[in-house]
Coordinates of C-alpha atoms in Angstrom, one line a residue:
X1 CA -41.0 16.7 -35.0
X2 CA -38.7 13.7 -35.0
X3 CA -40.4 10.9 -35.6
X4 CA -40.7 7.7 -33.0
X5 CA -37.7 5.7 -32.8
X6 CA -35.7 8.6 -34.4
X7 CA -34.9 10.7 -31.1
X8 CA -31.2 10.9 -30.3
X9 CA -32.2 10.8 -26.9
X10 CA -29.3 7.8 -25.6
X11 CA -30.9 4.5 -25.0
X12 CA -29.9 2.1 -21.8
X13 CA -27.5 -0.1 -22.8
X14 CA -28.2 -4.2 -22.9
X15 CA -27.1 -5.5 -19.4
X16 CA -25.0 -8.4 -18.8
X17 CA -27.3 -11.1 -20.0
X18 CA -30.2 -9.2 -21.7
X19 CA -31.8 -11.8 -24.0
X20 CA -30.5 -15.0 -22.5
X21 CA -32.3 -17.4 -20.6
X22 CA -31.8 -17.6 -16.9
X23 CA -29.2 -19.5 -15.3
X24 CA -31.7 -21.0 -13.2
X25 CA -33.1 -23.3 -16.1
X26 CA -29.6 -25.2 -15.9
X27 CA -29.6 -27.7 -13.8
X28 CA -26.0 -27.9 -13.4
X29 CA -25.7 -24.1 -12.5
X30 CA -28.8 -25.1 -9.9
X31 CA -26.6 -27.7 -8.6
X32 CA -23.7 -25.8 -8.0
X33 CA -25.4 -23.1 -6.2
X34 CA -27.1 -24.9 -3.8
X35 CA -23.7 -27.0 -3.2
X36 CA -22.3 -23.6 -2.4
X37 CA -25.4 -22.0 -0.6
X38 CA -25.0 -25.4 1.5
X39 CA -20.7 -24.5 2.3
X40 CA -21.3 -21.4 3.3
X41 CA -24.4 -22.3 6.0
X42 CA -21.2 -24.5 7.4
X43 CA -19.1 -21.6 7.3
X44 CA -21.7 -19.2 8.9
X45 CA -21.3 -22.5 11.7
X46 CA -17.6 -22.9 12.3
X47 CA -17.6 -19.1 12.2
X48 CA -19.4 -18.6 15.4
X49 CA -18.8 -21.9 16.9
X50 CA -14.8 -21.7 16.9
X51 CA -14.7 -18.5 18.8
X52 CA -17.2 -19.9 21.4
X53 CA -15.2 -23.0 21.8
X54 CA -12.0 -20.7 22.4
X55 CA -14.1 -19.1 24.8
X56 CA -15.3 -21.9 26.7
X57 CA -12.1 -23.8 26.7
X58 CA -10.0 -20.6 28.0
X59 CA -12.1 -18.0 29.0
X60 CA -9.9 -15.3 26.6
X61 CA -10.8 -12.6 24.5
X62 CA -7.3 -12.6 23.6
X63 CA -7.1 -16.1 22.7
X64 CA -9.9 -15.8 20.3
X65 CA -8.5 -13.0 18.7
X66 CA -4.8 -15.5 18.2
X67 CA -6.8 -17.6 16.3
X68 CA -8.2 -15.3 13.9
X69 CA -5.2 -14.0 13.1
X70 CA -3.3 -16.3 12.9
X71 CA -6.3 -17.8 10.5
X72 CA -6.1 -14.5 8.6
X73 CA -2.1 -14.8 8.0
X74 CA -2.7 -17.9 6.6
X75 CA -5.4 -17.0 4.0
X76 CA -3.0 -13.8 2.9
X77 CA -0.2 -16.2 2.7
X78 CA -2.6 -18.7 0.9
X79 CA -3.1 -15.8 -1.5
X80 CA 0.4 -15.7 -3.1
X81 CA 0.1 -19.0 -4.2
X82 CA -3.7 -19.8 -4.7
X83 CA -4.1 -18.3 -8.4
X84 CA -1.2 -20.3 -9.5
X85 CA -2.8 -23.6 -8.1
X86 CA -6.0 -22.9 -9.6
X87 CA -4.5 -22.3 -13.2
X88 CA -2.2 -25.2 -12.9
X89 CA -4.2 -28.2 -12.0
X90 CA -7.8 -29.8 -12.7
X91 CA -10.4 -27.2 -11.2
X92 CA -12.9 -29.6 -10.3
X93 CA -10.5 -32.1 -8.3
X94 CA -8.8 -28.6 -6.6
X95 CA -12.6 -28.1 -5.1
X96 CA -13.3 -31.9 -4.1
X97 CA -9.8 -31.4 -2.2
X98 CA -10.0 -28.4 -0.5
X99 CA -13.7 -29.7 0.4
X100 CA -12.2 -33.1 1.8
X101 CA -9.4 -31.8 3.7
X102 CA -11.5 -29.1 5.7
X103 CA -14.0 -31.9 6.3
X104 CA -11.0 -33.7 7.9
X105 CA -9.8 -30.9 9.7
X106 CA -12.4 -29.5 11.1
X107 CA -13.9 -33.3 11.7
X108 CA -10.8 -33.9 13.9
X109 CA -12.7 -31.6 16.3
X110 CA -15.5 -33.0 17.7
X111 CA -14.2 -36.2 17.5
X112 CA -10.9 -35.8 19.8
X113 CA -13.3 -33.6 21.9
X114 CA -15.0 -37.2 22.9
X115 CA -11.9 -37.9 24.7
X116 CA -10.3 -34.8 25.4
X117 CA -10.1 -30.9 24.9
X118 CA -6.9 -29.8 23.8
X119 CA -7.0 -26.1 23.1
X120 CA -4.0 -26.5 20.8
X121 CA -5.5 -28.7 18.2
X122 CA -8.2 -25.7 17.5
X123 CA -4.5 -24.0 16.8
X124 CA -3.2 -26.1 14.4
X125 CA -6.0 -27.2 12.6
X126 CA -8.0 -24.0 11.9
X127 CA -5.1 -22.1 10.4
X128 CA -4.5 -24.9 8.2
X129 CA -8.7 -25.2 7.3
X130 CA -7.6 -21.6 6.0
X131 CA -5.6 -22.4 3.3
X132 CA -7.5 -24.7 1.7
X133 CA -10.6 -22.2 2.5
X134 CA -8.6 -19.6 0.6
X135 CA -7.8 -22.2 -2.5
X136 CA -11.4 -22.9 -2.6
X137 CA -12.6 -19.1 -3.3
X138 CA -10.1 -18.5 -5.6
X139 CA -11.0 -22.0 -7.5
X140 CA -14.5 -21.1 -7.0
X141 CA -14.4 -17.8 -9.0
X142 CA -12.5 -19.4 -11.9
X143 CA -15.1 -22.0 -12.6
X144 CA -18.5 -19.8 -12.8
X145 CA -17.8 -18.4 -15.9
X146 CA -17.0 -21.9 -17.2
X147 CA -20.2 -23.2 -15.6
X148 CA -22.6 -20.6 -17.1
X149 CA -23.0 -18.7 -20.6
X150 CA -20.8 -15.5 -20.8
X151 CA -23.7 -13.1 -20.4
X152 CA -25.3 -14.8 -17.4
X153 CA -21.7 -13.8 -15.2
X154 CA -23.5 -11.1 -13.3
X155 CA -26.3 -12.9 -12.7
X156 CA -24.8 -15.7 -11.2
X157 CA -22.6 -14.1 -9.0
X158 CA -25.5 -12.1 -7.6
X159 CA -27.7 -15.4 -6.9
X160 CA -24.2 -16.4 -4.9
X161 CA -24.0 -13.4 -3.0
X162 CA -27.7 -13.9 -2.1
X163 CA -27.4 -17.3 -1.1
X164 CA -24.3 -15.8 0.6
X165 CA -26.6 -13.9 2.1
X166 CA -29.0 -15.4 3.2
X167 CA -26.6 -18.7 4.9
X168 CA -24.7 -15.7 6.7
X169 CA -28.1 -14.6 8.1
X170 CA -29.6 -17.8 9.0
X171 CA -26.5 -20.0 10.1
X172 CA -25.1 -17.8 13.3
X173 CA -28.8 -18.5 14.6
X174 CA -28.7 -22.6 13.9
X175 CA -25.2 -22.1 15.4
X176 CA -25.8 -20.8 18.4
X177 CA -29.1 -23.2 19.2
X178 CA -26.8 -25.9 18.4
X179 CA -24.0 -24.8 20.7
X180 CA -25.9 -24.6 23.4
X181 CA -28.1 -28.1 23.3
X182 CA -24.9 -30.0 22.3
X183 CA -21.6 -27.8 23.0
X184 CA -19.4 -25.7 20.3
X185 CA -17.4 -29.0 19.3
X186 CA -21.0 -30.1 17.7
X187 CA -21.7 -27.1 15.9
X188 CA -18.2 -27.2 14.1
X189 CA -18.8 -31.3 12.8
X190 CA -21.8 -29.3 11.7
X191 CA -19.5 -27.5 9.0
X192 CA -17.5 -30.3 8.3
X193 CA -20.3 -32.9 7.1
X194 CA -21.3 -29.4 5.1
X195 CA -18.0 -30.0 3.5
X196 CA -18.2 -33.4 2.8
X197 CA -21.9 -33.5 0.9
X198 CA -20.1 -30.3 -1.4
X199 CA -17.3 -32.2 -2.2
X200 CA -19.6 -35.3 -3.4
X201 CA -22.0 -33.1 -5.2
X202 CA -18.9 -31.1 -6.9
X203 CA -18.2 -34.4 -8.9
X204 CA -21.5 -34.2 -10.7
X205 CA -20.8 -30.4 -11.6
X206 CA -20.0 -30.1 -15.5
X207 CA -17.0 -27.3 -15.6
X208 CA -16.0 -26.6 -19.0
X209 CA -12.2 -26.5 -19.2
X210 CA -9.5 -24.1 -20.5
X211 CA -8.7 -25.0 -23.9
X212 CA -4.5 -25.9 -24.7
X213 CA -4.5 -23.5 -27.3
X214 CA -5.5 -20.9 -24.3
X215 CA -2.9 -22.5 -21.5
X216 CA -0.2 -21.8 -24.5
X217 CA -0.9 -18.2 -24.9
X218 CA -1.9 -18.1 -28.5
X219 CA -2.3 -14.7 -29.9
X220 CA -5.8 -13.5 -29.1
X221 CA -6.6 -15.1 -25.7
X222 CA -10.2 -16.7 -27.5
X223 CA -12.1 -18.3 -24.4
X224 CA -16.3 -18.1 -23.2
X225 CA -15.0 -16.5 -20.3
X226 CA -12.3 -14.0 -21.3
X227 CA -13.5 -12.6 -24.6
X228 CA -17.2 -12.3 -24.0
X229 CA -18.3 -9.0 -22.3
X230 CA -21.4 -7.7 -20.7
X231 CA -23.6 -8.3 -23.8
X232 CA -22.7 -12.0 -24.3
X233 CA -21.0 -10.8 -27.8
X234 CA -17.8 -12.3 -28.6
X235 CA -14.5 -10.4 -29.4
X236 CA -11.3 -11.8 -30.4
X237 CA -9.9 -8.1 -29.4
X238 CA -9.5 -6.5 -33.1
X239 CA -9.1 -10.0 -35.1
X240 CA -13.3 -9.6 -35.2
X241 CA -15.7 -7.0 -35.2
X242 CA -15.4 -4.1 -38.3
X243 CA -12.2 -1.5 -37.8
X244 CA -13.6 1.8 -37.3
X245 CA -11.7 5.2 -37.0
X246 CA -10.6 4.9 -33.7
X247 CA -9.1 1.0 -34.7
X248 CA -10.3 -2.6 -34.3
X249 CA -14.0 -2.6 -32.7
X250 CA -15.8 -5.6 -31.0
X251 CA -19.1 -5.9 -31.6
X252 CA -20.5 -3.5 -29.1
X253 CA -18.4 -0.6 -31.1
X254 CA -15.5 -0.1 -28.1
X255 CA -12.2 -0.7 -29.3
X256 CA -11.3 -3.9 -27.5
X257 CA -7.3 -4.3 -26.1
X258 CA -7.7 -7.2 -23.3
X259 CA -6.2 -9.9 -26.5
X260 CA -3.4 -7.6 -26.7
X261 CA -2.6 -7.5 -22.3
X262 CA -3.2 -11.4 -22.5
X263 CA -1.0 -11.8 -25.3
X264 CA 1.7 -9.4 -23.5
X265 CA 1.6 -11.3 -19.9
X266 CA 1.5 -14.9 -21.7
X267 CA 4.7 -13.9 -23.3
X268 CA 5.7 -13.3 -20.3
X269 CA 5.1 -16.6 -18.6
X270 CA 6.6 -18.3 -21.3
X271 CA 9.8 -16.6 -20.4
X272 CA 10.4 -17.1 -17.0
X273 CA 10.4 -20.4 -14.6
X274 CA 7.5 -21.6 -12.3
X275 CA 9.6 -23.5 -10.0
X276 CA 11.0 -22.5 -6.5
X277 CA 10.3 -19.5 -4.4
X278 CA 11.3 -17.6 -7.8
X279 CA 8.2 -18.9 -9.3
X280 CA 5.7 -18.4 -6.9
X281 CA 6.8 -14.7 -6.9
X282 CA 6.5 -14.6 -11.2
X283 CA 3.5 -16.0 -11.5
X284 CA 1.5 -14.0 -8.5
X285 CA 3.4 -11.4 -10.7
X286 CA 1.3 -13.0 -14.0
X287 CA -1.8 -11.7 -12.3
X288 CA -0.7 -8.7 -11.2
X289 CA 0.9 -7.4 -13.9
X290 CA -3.0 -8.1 -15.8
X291 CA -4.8 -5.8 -13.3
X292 CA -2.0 -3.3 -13.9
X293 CA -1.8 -3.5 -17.8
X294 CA -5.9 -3.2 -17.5
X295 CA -6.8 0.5 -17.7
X296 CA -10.3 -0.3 -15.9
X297 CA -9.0 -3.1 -13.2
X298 CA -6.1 -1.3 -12.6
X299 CA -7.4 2.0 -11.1
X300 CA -10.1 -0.5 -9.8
X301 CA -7.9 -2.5 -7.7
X302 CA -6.1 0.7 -6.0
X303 CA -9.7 2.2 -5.1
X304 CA -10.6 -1.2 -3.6
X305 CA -7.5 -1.4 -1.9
X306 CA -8.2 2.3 0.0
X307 CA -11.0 1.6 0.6
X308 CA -10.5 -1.9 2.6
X309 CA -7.8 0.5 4.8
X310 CA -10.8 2.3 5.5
X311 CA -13.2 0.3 6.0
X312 CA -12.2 -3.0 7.6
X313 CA -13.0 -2.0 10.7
X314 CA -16.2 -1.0 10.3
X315 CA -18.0 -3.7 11.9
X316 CA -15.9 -3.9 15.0
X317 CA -17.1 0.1 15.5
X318 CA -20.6 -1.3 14.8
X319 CA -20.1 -3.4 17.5
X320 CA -19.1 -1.2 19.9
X321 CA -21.2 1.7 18.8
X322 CA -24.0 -0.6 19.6
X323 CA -22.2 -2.7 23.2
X324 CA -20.3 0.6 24.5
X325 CA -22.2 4.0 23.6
X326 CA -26.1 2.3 23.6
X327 CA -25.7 -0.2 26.2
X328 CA -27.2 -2.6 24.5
X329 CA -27.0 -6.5 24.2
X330 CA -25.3 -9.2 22.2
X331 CA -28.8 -9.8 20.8
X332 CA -29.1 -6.2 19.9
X333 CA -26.1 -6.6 18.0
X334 CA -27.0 -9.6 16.1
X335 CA -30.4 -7.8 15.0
X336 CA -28.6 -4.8 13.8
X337 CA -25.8 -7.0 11.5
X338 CA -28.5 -9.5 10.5
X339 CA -30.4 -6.6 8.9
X340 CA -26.7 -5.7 7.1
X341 CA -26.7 -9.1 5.8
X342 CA -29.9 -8.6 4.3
X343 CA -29.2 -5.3 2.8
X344 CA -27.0 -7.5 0.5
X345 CA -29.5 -9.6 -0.1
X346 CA -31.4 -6.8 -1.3
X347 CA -28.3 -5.9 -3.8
X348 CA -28.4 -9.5 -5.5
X349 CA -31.9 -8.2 -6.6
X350 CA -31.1 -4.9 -8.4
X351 CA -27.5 -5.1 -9.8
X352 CA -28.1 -6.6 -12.8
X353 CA -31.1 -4.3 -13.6
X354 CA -28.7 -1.2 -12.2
X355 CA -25.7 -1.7 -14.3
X356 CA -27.5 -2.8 -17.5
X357 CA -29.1 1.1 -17.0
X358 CA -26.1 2.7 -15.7
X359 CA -23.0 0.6 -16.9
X360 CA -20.3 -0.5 -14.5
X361 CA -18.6 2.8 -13.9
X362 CA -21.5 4.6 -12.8
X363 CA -23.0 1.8 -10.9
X364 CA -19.8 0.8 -8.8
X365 CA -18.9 4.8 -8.5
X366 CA -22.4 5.4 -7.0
X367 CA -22.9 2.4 -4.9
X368 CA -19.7 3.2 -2.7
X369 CA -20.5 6.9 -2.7
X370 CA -23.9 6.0 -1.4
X371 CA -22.3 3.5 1.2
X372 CA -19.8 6.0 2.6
X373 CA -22.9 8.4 3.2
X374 CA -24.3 5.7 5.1
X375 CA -20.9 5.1 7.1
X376 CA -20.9 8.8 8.1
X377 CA -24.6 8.8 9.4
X378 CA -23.4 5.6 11.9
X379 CA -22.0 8.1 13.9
X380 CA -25.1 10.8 14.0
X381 CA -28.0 8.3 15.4
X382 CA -28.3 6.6 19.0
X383 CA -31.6 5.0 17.6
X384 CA -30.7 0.8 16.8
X385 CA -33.7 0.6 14.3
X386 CA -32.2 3.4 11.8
X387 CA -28.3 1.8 12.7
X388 CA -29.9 -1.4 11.3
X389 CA -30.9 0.7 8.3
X390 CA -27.8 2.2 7.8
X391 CA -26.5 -1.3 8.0
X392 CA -28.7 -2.3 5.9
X393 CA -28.2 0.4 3.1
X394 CA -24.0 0.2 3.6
X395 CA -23.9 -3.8 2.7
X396 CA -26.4 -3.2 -0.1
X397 CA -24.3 -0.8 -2.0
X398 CA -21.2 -2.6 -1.4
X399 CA -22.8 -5.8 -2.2
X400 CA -23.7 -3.7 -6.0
X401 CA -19.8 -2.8 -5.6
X402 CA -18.6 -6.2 -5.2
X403 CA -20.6 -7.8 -7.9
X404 CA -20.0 -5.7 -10.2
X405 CA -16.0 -6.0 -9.6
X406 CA -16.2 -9.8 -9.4
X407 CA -18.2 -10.2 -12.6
X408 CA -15.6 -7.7 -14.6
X409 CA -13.0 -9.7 -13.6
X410 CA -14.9 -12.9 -14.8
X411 CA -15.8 -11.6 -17.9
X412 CA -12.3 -9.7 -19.0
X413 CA -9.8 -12.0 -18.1
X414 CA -8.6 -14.9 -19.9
X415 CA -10.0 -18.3 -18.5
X416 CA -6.4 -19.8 -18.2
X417 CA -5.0 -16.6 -15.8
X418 CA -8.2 -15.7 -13.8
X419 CA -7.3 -17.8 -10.6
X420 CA -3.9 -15.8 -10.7
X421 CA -5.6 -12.7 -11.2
X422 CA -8.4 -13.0 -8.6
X423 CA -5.4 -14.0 -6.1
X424 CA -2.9 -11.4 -7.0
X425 CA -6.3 -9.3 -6.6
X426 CA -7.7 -10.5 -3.3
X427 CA -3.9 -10.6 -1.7
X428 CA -3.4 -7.0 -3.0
X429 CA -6.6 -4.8 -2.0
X430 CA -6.9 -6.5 0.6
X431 CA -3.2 -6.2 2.2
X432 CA -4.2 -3.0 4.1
X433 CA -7.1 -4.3 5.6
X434 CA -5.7 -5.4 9.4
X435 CA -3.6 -2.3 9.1
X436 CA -6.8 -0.3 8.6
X437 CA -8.7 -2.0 10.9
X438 CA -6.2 -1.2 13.6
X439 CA -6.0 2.5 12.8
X440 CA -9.6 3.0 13.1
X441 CA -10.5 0.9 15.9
X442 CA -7.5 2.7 17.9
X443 CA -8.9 6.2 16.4
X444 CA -12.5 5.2 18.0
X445 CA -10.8 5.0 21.3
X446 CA -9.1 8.2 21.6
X447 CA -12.2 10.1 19.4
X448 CA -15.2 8.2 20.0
X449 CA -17.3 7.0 17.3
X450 CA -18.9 9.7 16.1
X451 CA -15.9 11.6 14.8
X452 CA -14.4 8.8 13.2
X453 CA -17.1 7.8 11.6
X454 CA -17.3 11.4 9.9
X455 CA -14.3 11.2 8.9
X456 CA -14.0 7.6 7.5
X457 CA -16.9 8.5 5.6
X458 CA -15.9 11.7 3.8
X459 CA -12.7 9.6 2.9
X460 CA -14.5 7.1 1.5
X461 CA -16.6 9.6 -0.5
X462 CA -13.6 10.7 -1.6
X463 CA -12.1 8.0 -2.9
X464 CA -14.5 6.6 -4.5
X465 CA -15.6 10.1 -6.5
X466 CA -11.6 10.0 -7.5
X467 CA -12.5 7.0 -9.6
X468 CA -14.3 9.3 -12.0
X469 CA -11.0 10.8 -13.5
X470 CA -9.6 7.6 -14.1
X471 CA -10.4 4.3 -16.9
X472 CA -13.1 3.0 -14.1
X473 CA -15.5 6.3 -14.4
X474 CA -15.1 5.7 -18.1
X475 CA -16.0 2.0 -18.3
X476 CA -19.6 1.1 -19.3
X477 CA -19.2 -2.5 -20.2
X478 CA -16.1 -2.7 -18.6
X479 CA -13.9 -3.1 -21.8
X480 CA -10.2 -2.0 -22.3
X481 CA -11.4 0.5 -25.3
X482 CA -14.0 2.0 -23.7
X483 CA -10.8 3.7 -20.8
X484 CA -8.0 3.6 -23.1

């Protein structure tokens, strides 16, 4: 009989994190999260507030819809070009501007609303608020993992997505009570004084900065954000760690390559211009050409892409399952999404805990198979209370999904490329999204929901059970080795 601590029974590996304090006993990290808990409560306001003021100003469905897209052009435009901003310029000024300049813009509102209501301002100026939204999200995810400790990456990203969460559940509500004592215009200078206390409090947030050596492309790529995985253990991607007989191990035993696709694409940069049209193109390239050299983000990012196609649209068919085929009301509606929202929530909770038992292969794989079971069964049930729990369940595994994905990105790539990565990223899996959102909403009116639903769930089954033969089904930490 073997004797304790002698079975070769596997033990769970150390999750992200696992022996470090919490990020909640910094006080920095505190303040940035409630700085961004408190921007995305103004979000949650200017995102229900805008389409009411279209409303009330024209009376058009179709006008509301002009102004989202033409807001969603903008961000995907945004996207070509965020990533290189963000690696270029002083992170911490990038987020006091983008905070000022939407505080302007969507200030202008209310206050030309005084005097006068011209619809065309809400045209020029939300598109515009856009952009700089765009550069703020991409700036945002470069500076957690030079805000907290490598290892605590997955735990801050899941108190964001909570607080996410939770501002996304509670602001709609405040939104609406607000709209309707004092007018739209009121709810939307709401957001923009939300944007103005961020952009003070962002000035007393300590971001560690990107070392020269690292902006140079020195052999390597050494940074706390790029060369620290799961465990908090650093590798310098074969130049530490003991060489073992499949090569140059880190200190968790994976042979370790991200050093080597850092080194390759900072060659790269060094090589070509980053002025002009040109530029713009090579360096969203830069961040491209990472995810692709990656043998875990690159399979990653082509799953997440199919998987926006199919399931962009999923909300609108919530909609209108619950509207058209129930005959229910817009409050209905807001009970069954508010319960999605907190199905995230929920996710922020377990993710850490599931991945450090699991690893991030298993984890991500079985959170979006579990989610597109939940998509099918939207089209089985007239009953709202188990829609609400399908809602529920689909935005918890794809909350596990997405902070899993973010937090890889964070923790393999080097701190001087990640705002070009999460751009080239963002702009790429999520290209197909309006396209996919058009095919299925124009599939539920010739089919019906439940069929579509069916099928967009078996696809997304699928796809994501495809990811098992490739470096992402491999991937336990999320290191090159482990899917080379």
């Amino acid at each position: 009989m073997a004797r304790r601590g002698t079975s070769r029974r596997p033990q769970p590996t150390a999750g992200p994190g696992a022996g470090q304090p919490s990020p909640w006993s910094d006080p920095n990290y505190r303040l940035f999260l409630g700085l961004q808990g408190l921007s995305a409560l103004g979000d949650s306001f200017s995102h229900v507030a805008i389409p009411l003021l279209v409303l009330h100003q024209t009376g058009s469905v179709a006008q509301m819809g002009l102004v989202t897209g033409l807001t969603g052009v903008a961000s995907l435009a945004t996207g070509l070009f965020a990533g290189i901003v963000a690696d270029r310029v002083n992170r911490r000024r990038l987020l006091v501007v983008t905070d000022v300049a939407r505080c302007v813009l969507f200030g202008l509102i209310p206050l030309v609303w005084l005097f006068a209501t011209p619809i065309w301002l809400v045209y020029a100026v939300v598109p515009v608020a856009g952009v700089f939204a765009m550069l703020f999200q991409v700036t945002y995810v470069t500076v957690v993992p030079a805000i907290v400790a490598p290892g605590q990456i997955l735990k801050a990203n899941s108190h964001l997505y909570g607080t996410y969460a939770v501002a996304s559940a509670g602001g709609p509500m405040l939104a609406g009570l607000i709209a309707a004592a004092f007018g739209p215009a009121a709810a939307i200078g709401v957001d923009a004084g939300t944007f103005a206390v961020s952009a003070v409090g962002i000035l007393f947030v300590r971001i560690r900065t990107t070392r020269p050596s690292e902006a140079s492309g020195t052999v390597g790529m050494t940074s706390t954000a790029s060369t620290t995985g799961p465990t908090g253990t650093a590798s310098t991607s074969g130049t530490s760690g003991t060489t073992g007989p499949t090569g140059p191990t880190g200190p968790t035993g994976t042979t370790s390559t991200t050093g080597t696709v850092g080194a390759d694409v900072a060659a790269h940069e060094r090589s070509t211009p980053t002025t002009g049209l040109r530029g713009v193109r090579r360096e969203f390239l830069t961040g491209a050409r990472f995810l692709w050299r990656h043998p875990v983000l690159r399979p990653l990012t082509v799953l997440l892409g199919l998987l926006t196609f199919l399931t962009y649209g999923v909300t609108d068919v919530l909609i209108y399952r619950v509207r058209h085929d129930l005959g229910h009301g817009a409050g209905t509606v807001g009970y069954v999404l508010t319960a999605g929202t907190l199905g995230t929530l929920a996710a922020t909770f377990v993710v850490a805990r599931l991945r450090g038992r699991l690893g991030f292969g298993p984890s991500w794989i079985g959170a979006h198979t579990l989610s597109g079971v939940a998509l099918a069964g939207l089209g089985l049930t007239g009953s709202v209370p188990v829609l609400a729990v399908l809602a529920a369940c689909m935005l918890f595994c794809t909350g596990i999904g997405g902070i899993n994905s973010m937090s890889l990105r964070q923790e393999v790539t080097p701190g001087h490329l990640l705002g070009r990565v999460t751009s080239s990223f963002w702009t790429i899996h999520n290209a197909l999204g309006p396209v996919g959102a058009a095919a299925v909403t124009a599939a539920v009116a010739a089919w019906g929901v439940r069929r579509v639903c069916l099928v967009v769930g078996a696809c997304v089954v699928a796809v994501t059970l495809s990811g098992t033969l490739t470096g992402v089904g491999r991937a336990r930490t999320g290191r090159t080795g482990e899917a080379a």
